[in-house]
Amino acid sequence: MTAIRLLLVDDDPLVRAGLALMMGGAGDIEIVGEGADGDEVEALVDRTRPDVVLMDIRMPSVDGLTATERLRARADAPQVVVLTTFHADEQVLHALRAGAAGFVLKDTPPAEIVAAVRRVAAGDPVLSPAVTRQLMAHAAGARADTRQVRARGRLAALNDREREVAVAVGRGLANAEIATGLFMSVATVKTHVSRILAKLGLNNRVQIALLAYDAGLLEE
């Protein structure tokens, strides 16, 4: 089995050392590099070719949000998991909209952080339905009408079936649950999700959920 190539980016050397020690015990994860600021990320990625970047949000020169946005705009970008001390924070929403595959708290048990890296490397976002709803609720009061109009305009590119799947994804349902609810196979659900991502220029299911939320579809 090929090891998951992991890049660590955090301005605190003690945090990096702790993460390196934690990940070093996982036989299927290889730490290919470390960085102390967001302005180093693109060069590090070019040099080390990681599968996953574990990135702090708050750094002195270029923060993790900006670094994530720049990185995910590139072709063949690695997956990004942001590190945060907040359970629900506008900055986390910003990171998810920028294309991060999820987030983990810095006080998360080591085994769960390792599991998060494995999940993201396998293409699964690290956000439970409960956490997704929490983040959406956190931003509810700040959502402007213009954001809803813009989101609905983007979703107009979907056909009716794709729209139904997007709403189901937004409600935090797994593929098997969507398949049961919409009377289709799991393979068909996966195909619809892939088409939604391609049509809307999104990176992952979390962004589908956020867009459905912005459009007000989860309230209907």
PDB file of C-alpha atoms in Angstrom:
ATOM      1  CA  MET A   1       0.000   0.000   0.000  1.00  0.00           C
ATOM      2  CA  THR A   2       1.341   3.456  -0.939  1.00  0.00           C
ATOM      3  CA  ALA A   3       1.803   5.738   2.059  1.00  0.00           C
ATOM      4  CA  ILE A   4      -0.235   8.956   2.311  1.00  0.00           C
ATOM      5  CA  ARG A   5       2.128  11.883   1.740  1.00  0.00           C
ATOM      6  CA  LEU A   6       1.444  14.557   4.375  1.00  0.00           C
ATOM      7  CA  LEU A   7       2.652  18.170   4.608  1.00  0.00           C
ATOM      8  CA  LEU A   8       2.411  19.925   8.019  1.00  0.00           C
ATOM      9  CA  VAL A   9       1.997  23.723   8.127  1.00  0.00           C
ATOM     10  CA  ASP A  10       1.841  25.475  11.516  1.00  0.00           C
ATOM     11  CA  ASP A  11       3.745  28.434  12.898  1.00  0.00           C
ATOM     12  CA  ASP A  12       4.159  26.785  16.322  1.00  0.00           C
ATOM     13  CA  PRO A  13       7.171  24.408  16.269  1.00  0.00           C
ATOM     14  CA  LEU A  14       5.802  22.537  19.289  1.00  0.00           C
ATOM     15  CA  VAL A  15       2.538  21.859  17.482  1.00  0.00           C
ATOM     16  CA  ARG A  16       4.431  20.666  14.410  1.00  0.00           C
ATOM     17  CA  ALA A  17       6.606  18.416  16.561  1.00  0.00           C
ATOM     18  CA  GLY A  18       3.525  16.958  18.238  1.00  0.00           C
ATOM     19  CA  LEU A  19       1.807  16.339  14.917  1.00  0.00           C
ATOM     20  CA  ALA A  20       4.955  14.783  13.469  1.00  0.00           C
ATOM     21  CA  LEU A  21       5.247  12.461  16.453  1.00  0.00           C
ATOM     22  CA  MET A  22       1.570  11.569  16.201  1.00  0.00           C
ATOM     23  CA  MET A  23       1.660  10.883  12.466  1.00  0.00           C
ATOM     24  CA  GLY A  24       4.994   9.118  12.662  1.00  0.00           C
ATOM     25  CA  GLY A  25       3.328   6.265  14.488  1.00  0.00           C
ATOM     26  CA  ALA A  26       0.992   5.573  11.571  1.00  0.00           C
ATOM     27  CA  GLY A  27       2.650   3.184   9.152  1.00  0.00           C
ATOM     28  CA  ASP A  28       0.542   4.370   6.216  1.00  0.00           C
ATOM     29  CA  ILE A  29       1.383   8.099   6.571  1.00  0.00           C
ATOM     30  CA  GLU A  30       4.658   9.698   5.499  1.00  0.00           C
ATOM     31  CA  ILE A  31       5.491  13.279   6.516  1.00  0.00           C
ATOM     32  CA  VAL A  32       7.143  14.768   3.452  1.00  0.00           C
ATOM     33  CA  GLY A  33       7.645  18.318   4.699  1.00  0.00           C
ATOM     34  CA  GLU A  34       6.913  21.024   7.262  1.00  0.00           C
ATOM     35  CA  GLY A  35       6.190  24.723   6.958  1.00  0.00           C
ATOM     36  CA  ALA A  36       5.810  27.594   9.428  1.00  0.00           C
ATOM     37  CA  ASP A  37       3.746  30.037   7.350  1.00  0.00           C
ATOM     38  CA  GLY A  38       1.207  30.128   4.572  1.00  0.00           C
ATOM     39  CA  ASP A  39       3.599  31.891   2.217  1.00  0.00           C
ATOM     40  CA  GLU A  40       5.712  28.713   2.107  1.00  0.00           C
ATOM     41  CA  VAL A  41       2.900  26.368   1.135  1.00  0.00           C
ATOM     42  CA  GLU A  42       2.965  26.515  -2.659  1.00  0.00           C
ATOM     43  CA  ALA A  43       6.726  26.063  -2.870  1.00  0.00           C
ATOM     44  CA  LEU A  44       6.574  23.201  -0.372  1.00  0.00           C
ATOM     45  CA  VAL A  45       3.807  21.519  -2.345  1.00  0.00           C
ATOM     46  CA  ASP A  46       5.807  21.839  -5.557  1.00  0.00           C
ATOM     47  CA  ARG A  47       8.817  20.261  -3.873  1.00  0.00           C
ATOM     48  CA  THR A  48       7.189  17.523  -1.779  1.00  0.00           C
ATOM     49  CA  ARG A  49       4.024  16.616  -3.761  1.00  0.00           C
ATOM     50  CA  PRO A  50       1.829  15.794  -0.743  1.00  0.00           C
ATOM     51  CA  ASP A  51      -1.552  14.086  -0.912  1.00  0.00           C
ATOM     52  CA  VAL A  52      -2.833  16.030   2.096  1.00  0.00           C
ATOM     53  CA  VAL A  53      -1.862  19.328   3.746  1.00  0.00           C
ATOM     54  CA  LEU A  54      -2.655  19.738   7.444  1.00  0.00           C
ATOM     55  CA  MET A  55      -2.738  23.536   7.799  1.00  0.00           C
ATOM     56  CA  ASP A  56      -3.148  25.935  10.683  1.00  0.00           C
ATOM     57  CA  ILE A  57      -5.543  28.845  10.166  1.00  0.00           C
ATOM     58  CA  ARG A  58      -3.690  31.564  12.043  1.00  0.00           C
ATOM     59  CA  MET A  59      -0.141  32.235  10.896  1.00  0.00           C
ATOM     60  CA  PRO A  60       1.895  35.465  10.941  1.00  0.00           C
ATOM     61  CA  SER A  61       2.503  36.325   7.280  1.00  0.00           C
ATOM     62  CA  VAL A  62      -0.040  34.493   5.105  1.00  0.00           C
ATOM     63  CA  ASP A  63      -2.857  32.816   7.001  1.00  0.00           C
ATOM     64  CA  GLY A  64      -4.113  29.324   6.304  1.00  0.00           C
ATOM     65  CA  LEU A  65      -7.295  30.598   4.675  1.00  0.00           C
ATOM     66  CA  THR A  66      -5.431  32.526   1.995  1.00  0.00           C
ATOM     67  CA  ALA A  67      -2.957  29.680   1.539  1.00  0.00           C
ATOM     68  CA  THR A  68      -5.820  27.177   1.139  1.00  0.00           C
ATOM     69  CA  GLU A  69      -7.571  29.355  -1.433  1.00  0.00           C
ATOM     70  CA  ARG A  70      -4.395  29.779  -3.467  1.00  0.00           C
ATOM     71  CA  LEU A  71      -3.568  26.104  -3.275  1.00  0.00           C
ATOM     72  CA  ARG A  72      -7.006  24.790  -4.215  1.00  0.00           C
ATOM     73  CA  ALA A  73      -7.111  27.094  -7.241  1.00  0.00           C
ATOM     74  CA  ARG A  74      -4.230  25.119  -8.738  1.00  0.00           C
ATOM     75  CA  ALA A  75      -4.561  22.060 -10.935  1.00  0.00           C
ATOM     76  CA  ASP A  76      -3.999  18.749  -9.145  1.00  0.00           C
ATOM     77  CA  ALA A  77      -3.970  20.455  -5.750  1.00  0.00           C
ATOM     78  CA  PRO A  78      -3.629  18.261  -2.656  1.00  0.00           C
ATOM     79  CA  GLN A  79      -6.489  18.004  -0.194  1.00  0.00           C
ATOM     80  CA  VAL A  80      -6.372  20.467   2.701  1.00  0.00           C
ATOM     81  CA  VAL A  81      -7.491  19.950   6.286  1.00  0.00           C
ATOM     82  CA  VAL A  82      -7.417  23.093   8.410  1.00  0.00           C
ATOM     83  CA  LEU A  83      -6.459  23.098  12.068  1.00  0.00           C
ATOM     84  CA  THR A  84      -8.393  25.332  14.421  1.00  0.00           C
ATOM     85  CA  THR A  85      -9.113  25.938  18.082  1.00  0.00           C
ATOM     86  CA  PHE A  86     -12.744  26.883  17.323  1.00  0.00           C
ATOM     87  CA  HIS A  87     -15.698  24.512  17.134  1.00  0.00           C
ATOM     88  CA  ALA A  88     -17.691  26.891  14.918  1.00  0.00           C
ATOM     89  CA  ASP A  89     -16.062  29.948  13.437  1.00  0.00           C
ATOM     90  CA  GLU A  90     -16.567  32.172  10.405  1.00  0.00           C
ATOM     91  CA  GLN A  91     -12.952  31.505   9.479  1.00  0.00           C
ATOM     92  CA  VAL A  92     -13.705  27.793   9.211  1.00  0.00           C
ATOM     93  CA  LEU A  93     -16.592  28.548   6.853  1.00  0.00           C
ATOM     94  CA  HIS A  94     -14.212  30.661   4.798  1.00  0.00           C
ATOM     95  CA  ALA A  95     -11.776  27.750   4.636  1.00  0.00           C
ATOM     96  CA  LEU A  96     -14.477  25.334   3.506  1.00  0.00           C
ATOM     97  CA  ARG A  97     -15.650  27.734   0.804  1.00  0.00           C
ATOM     98  CA  ALA A  98     -12.022  28.043  -0.311  1.00  0.00           C
ATOM     99  CA  GLY A  99     -11.922  24.299  -0.893  1.00  0.00           C
ATOM    100  CA  ALA A 100     -10.663  22.728   2.327  1.00  0.00           C
ATOM    101  CA  ALA A 101     -11.840  19.150   2.752  1.00  0.00           C
ATOM    102  CA  GLY A 102     -12.684  19.761   6.400  1.00  0.00           C
ATOM    103  CA  PHE A 103     -11.221  20.771   9.704  1.00  0.00           C
ATOM    104  CA  VAL A 104      -9.971  19.260  12.929  1.00  0.00           C
ATOM    105  CA  LEU A 105      -9.605  20.853  16.323  1.00  0.00           C
ATOM    106  CA  LYS A 106      -6.125  21.077  17.787  1.00  0.00           C
ATOM    107  CA  ASP A 107      -7.321  19.301  20.922  1.00  0.00           C
ATOM    108  CA  THR A 108      -8.777  16.400  18.934  1.00  0.00           C
ATOM    109  CA  PRO A 109      -7.510  13.002  20.168  1.00  0.00           C
ATOM    110  CA  PRO A 110      -4.477  11.858  18.138  1.00  0.00           C
ATOM    111  CA  ALA A 111      -6.208   8.776  16.730  1.00  0.00           C
ATOM    112  CA  GLU A 112      -8.993  10.973  15.313  1.00  0.00           C
ATOM    113  CA  ILE A 113      -6.539  13.348  13.617  1.00  0.00           C
ATOM    114  CA  VAL A 114      -4.796  10.383  12.012  1.00  0.00           C
ATOM    115  CA  ALA A 115      -8.174   9.031  10.917  1.00  0.00           C
ATOM    116  CA  ALA A 116      -9.074  12.457   9.479  1.00  0.00           C
ATOM    117  CA  VAL A 117      -5.947  12.463   7.307  1.00  0.00           C
ATOM    118  CA  ARG A 118      -6.776   8.968   6.056  1.00  0.00           C
ATOM    119  CA  ARG A 119     -10.373   9.917   5.260  1.00  0.00           C
ATOM    120  CA  VAL A 120      -9.407  13.033   3.341  1.00  0.00           C
ATOM    121  CA  ALA A 121      -6.767  11.125   1.388  1.00  0.00           C
ATOM    122  CA  ALA A 122      -9.525   8.665   0.430  1.00  0.00           C
ATOM    123  CA  GLY A 123     -11.743  11.508  -0.818  1.00  0.00           C
ATOM    124  CA  ASP A 124     -14.089  11.837   2.151  1.00  0.00           C
ATOM    125  CA  PRO A 125     -14.534  15.292   3.742  1.00  0.00           C
ATOM    126  CA  VAL A 126     -13.851  15.455   7.474  1.00  0.00           C
ATOM    127  CA  LEU A 127     -17.162  16.926   8.598  1.00  0.00           C
ATOM    128  CA  SER A 128     -19.975  15.026  10.235  1.00  0.00           C
ATOM    129  CA  PRO A 129     -23.544  16.101   9.362  1.00  0.00           C
ATOM    130  CA  ALA A 130     -23.858  17.553  12.873  1.00  0.00           C
ATOM    131  CA  VAL A 131     -20.759  19.720  12.456  1.00  0.00           C
ATOM    132  CA  THR A 132     -21.879  20.841   8.997  1.00  0.00           C
ATOM    133  CA  ARG A 133     -25.227  21.974  10.417  1.00  0.00           C
ATOM    134  CA  GLN A 134     -23.445  23.744  13.276  1.00  0.00           C
ATOM    135  CA  LEU A 135     -21.260  25.704  10.876  1.00  0.00           C
ATOM    136  CA  MET A 136     -24.217  26.632   8.695  1.00  0.00           C
ATOM    137  CA  ALA A 137     -26.229  27.782  11.689  1.00  0.00           C
ATOM    138  CA  HIS A 138     -23.287  29.889  12.840  1.00  0.00           C
ATOM    139  CA  ALA A 139     -23.356  31.832   9.570  1.00  0.00           C
ATOM    140  CA  ALA A 140     -27.146  32.107   9.337  1.00  0.00           C
ATOM    141  CA  GLY A 141     -27.455  35.571  10.776  1.00  0.00           C
ATOM    142  CA  ALA A 142     -24.800  37.002   8.492  1.00  0.00           C
ATOM    143  CA  ARG A 143     -26.087  35.640   5.199  1.00  0.00           C
ATOM    144  CA  ALA A 144     -27.067  38.437   2.823  1.00  0.00           C
ATOM    145  CA  ASP A 145     -29.878  38.307   0.292  1.00  0.00           C
ATOM    146  CA  THR A 146     -27.309  38.866  -2.444  1.00  0.00           C
ATOM    147  CA  ARG A 147     -25.564  35.634  -1.441  1.00  0.00           C
ATOM    148  CA  GLN A 148     -28.835  33.738  -1.808  1.00  0.00           C
ATOM    149  CA  VAL A 149     -29.484  35.197  -5.237  1.00  0.00           C
ATOM    150  CA  ARG A 150     -25.960  34.374  -6.352  1.00  0.00           C
ATOM    151  CA  ALA A 151     -26.189  30.813  -5.008  1.00  0.00           C
ATOM    152  CA  ARG A 152     -29.534  30.190  -6.708  1.00  0.00           C
ATOM    153  CA  GLY A 153     -28.099  31.477  -9.951  1.00  0.00           C
ATOM    154  CA  ARG A 154     -25.259  28.955  -9.775  1.00  0.00           C
ATOM    155  CA  LEU A 155     -27.604  26.094  -8.913  1.00  0.00           C
ATOM    156  CA  ALA A 156     -29.708  26.915 -11.985  1.00  0.00           C
ATOM    157  CA  ALA A 157     -27.070  24.997 -13.972  1.00  0.00           C
ATOM    158  CA  LEU A 158     -28.330  21.742 -12.394  1.00  0.00           C
ATOM    159  CA  ASN A 159     -31.175  19.629 -13.675  1.00  0.00           C
ATOM    160  CA  ASP A 160     -34.011  18.649 -11.340  1.00  0.00           C
ATOM    161  CA  ARG A 161     -32.453  15.342 -10.278  1.00  0.00           C
ATOM    162  CA  GLU A 162     -29.063  16.911  -9.595  1.00  0.00           C
ATOM    163  CA  ARG A 163     -30.774  19.615  -7.570  1.00  0.00           C
ATOM    164  CA  GLU A 164     -32.495  16.964  -5.442  1.00  0.00           C
ATOM    165  CA  VAL A 165     -29.157  15.266  -4.824  1.00  0.00           C
ATOM    166  CA  ALA A 166     -27.524  18.598  -3.940  1.00  0.00           C
ATOM    167  CA  VAL A 167     -30.215  19.279  -1.345  1.00  0.00           C
ATOM    168  CA  ALA A 168     -29.771  15.785   0.103  1.00  0.00           C
ATOM    169  CA  VAL A 169     -26.016  16.324   0.331  1.00  0.00           C
ATOM    170  CA  GLY A 170     -26.742  19.625   2.057  1.00  0.00           C
ATOM    171  CA  ARG A 171     -28.821  17.810   4.632  1.00  0.00           C
ATOM    172  CA  GLY A 172     -25.797  15.700   5.505  1.00  0.00           C
ATOM    173  CA  LEU A 173     -27.053  12.440   4.020  1.00  0.00           C
ATOM    174  CA  ALA A 174     -24.625   9.722   2.972  1.00  0.00           C
ATOM    175  CA  ASN A 175     -24.774   8.278  -0.547  1.00  0.00           C
ATOM    176  CA  ALA A 176     -26.664   5.184   0.607  1.00  0.00           C
ATOM    177  CA  GLU A 177     -29.268   7.335   2.366  1.00  0.00           C
ATOM    178  CA  ILE A 178     -29.676   9.540  -0.700  1.00  0.00           C
ATOM    179  CA  ALA A 179     -30.068   6.460  -2.880  1.00  0.00           C
ATOM    180  CA  THR A 180     -32.834   5.112  -0.650  1.00  0.00           C
ATOM    181  CA  GLY A 181     -34.638   8.430  -0.389  1.00  0.00           C
ATOM    182  CA  LEU A 182     -34.508   9.208  -4.104  1.00  0.00           C
ATOM    183  CA  PHE A 183     -35.001   5.619  -5.336  1.00  0.00           C
ATOM    184  CA  MET A 184     -31.731   5.280  -7.211  1.00  0.00           C
ATOM    185  CA  SER A 185     -28.569   3.210  -6.899  1.00  0.00           C
ATOM    186  CA  VAL A 186     -25.553   4.351  -4.900  1.00  0.00           C
ATOM    187  CA  ALA A 187     -23.538   4.373  -8.136  1.00  0.00           C
ATOM    188  CA  THR A 188     -26.061   6.763  -9.688  1.00  0.00           C
ATOM    189  CA  VAL A 189     -25.836   9.039  -6.653  1.00  0.00           C
ATOM    190  CA  LYS A 190     -22.053   9.126  -6.996  1.00  0.00           C
ATOM    191  CA  THR A 191     -22.412   9.998 -10.673  1.00  0.00           C
ATOM    192  CA  HIS A 192     -24.792  12.856  -9.849  1.00  0.00           C
ATOM    193  CA  VAL A 193     -22.446  14.182  -7.150  1.00  0.00           C
ATOM    194  CA  SER A 194     -19.530  14.128  -9.601  1.00  0.00           C
ATOM    195  CA  ARG A 195     -21.593  16.002 -12.190  1.00  0.00           C
ATOM    196  CA  ILE A 196     -22.679  18.587  -9.612  1.00  0.00           C
ATOM    197  CA  LEU A 197     -19.071  19.225  -8.605  1.00  0.00           C
ATOM    198  CA  ALA A 198     -18.028  19.569 -12.254  1.00  0.00           C
ATOM    199  CA  LYS A 199     -20.930  21.818 -13.279  1.00  0.00           C
ATOM    200  CA  LEU A 200     -20.545  24.158 -10.289  1.00  0.00           C
ATOM    201  CA  GLY A 201     -16.751  24.160 -10.166  1.00  0.00           C
ATOM    202  CA  LEU A 202     -16.697  22.864  -6.592  1.00  0.00           C
ATOM    203  CA  ASN A 203     -14.100  20.724  -4.824  1.00  0.00           C
ATOM    204  CA  ASN A 204     -16.110  18.553  -2.450  1.00  0.00           C
ATOM    205  CA  ARG A 205     -19.458  17.689  -0.854  1.00  0.00           C
ATOM    206  CA  VAL A 206     -19.039  20.291   1.873  1.00  0.00           C
ATOM    207  CA  GLN A 207     -19.072  23.051  -0.730  1.00  0.00           C
ATOM    208  CA  ILE A 208     -22.231  21.564  -2.252  1.00  0.00           C
ATOM    209  CA  ALA A 209     -23.837  21.678   1.195  1.00  0.00           C
ATOM    210  CA  LEU A 210     -22.790  25.286   1.780  1.00  0.00           C
ATOM    211  CA  LEU A 211     -24.088  26.373  -1.624  1.00  0.00           C
ATOM    212  CA  ALA A 212     -27.441  24.646  -1.030  1.00  0.00           C
ATOM    213  CA  TYR A 213     -27.617  26.379   2.323  1.00  0.00           C
ATOM    214  CA  ASP A 214     -26.759  29.796   0.846  1.00  0.00           C
ATOM    215  CA  ALA A 215     -29.530  29.304  -1.729  1.00  0.00           C
ATOM    216  CA  GLY A 216     -32.042  28.667   1.055  1.00  0.00           C
ATOM    217  CA  LEU A 217     -32.871  25.189  -0.247  1.00  0.00           C
ATOM    218  CA  LEU A 218     -32.439  23.510   3.139  1.00  0.00           C
ATOM    219  CA  GLU A 219     -35.188  25.701   4.591  1.00  0.00           C
ATOM    220  CA  GLU A 220     -37.756  24.692   1.990  1.00  0.00           C
TER     221      GLU A 220
END
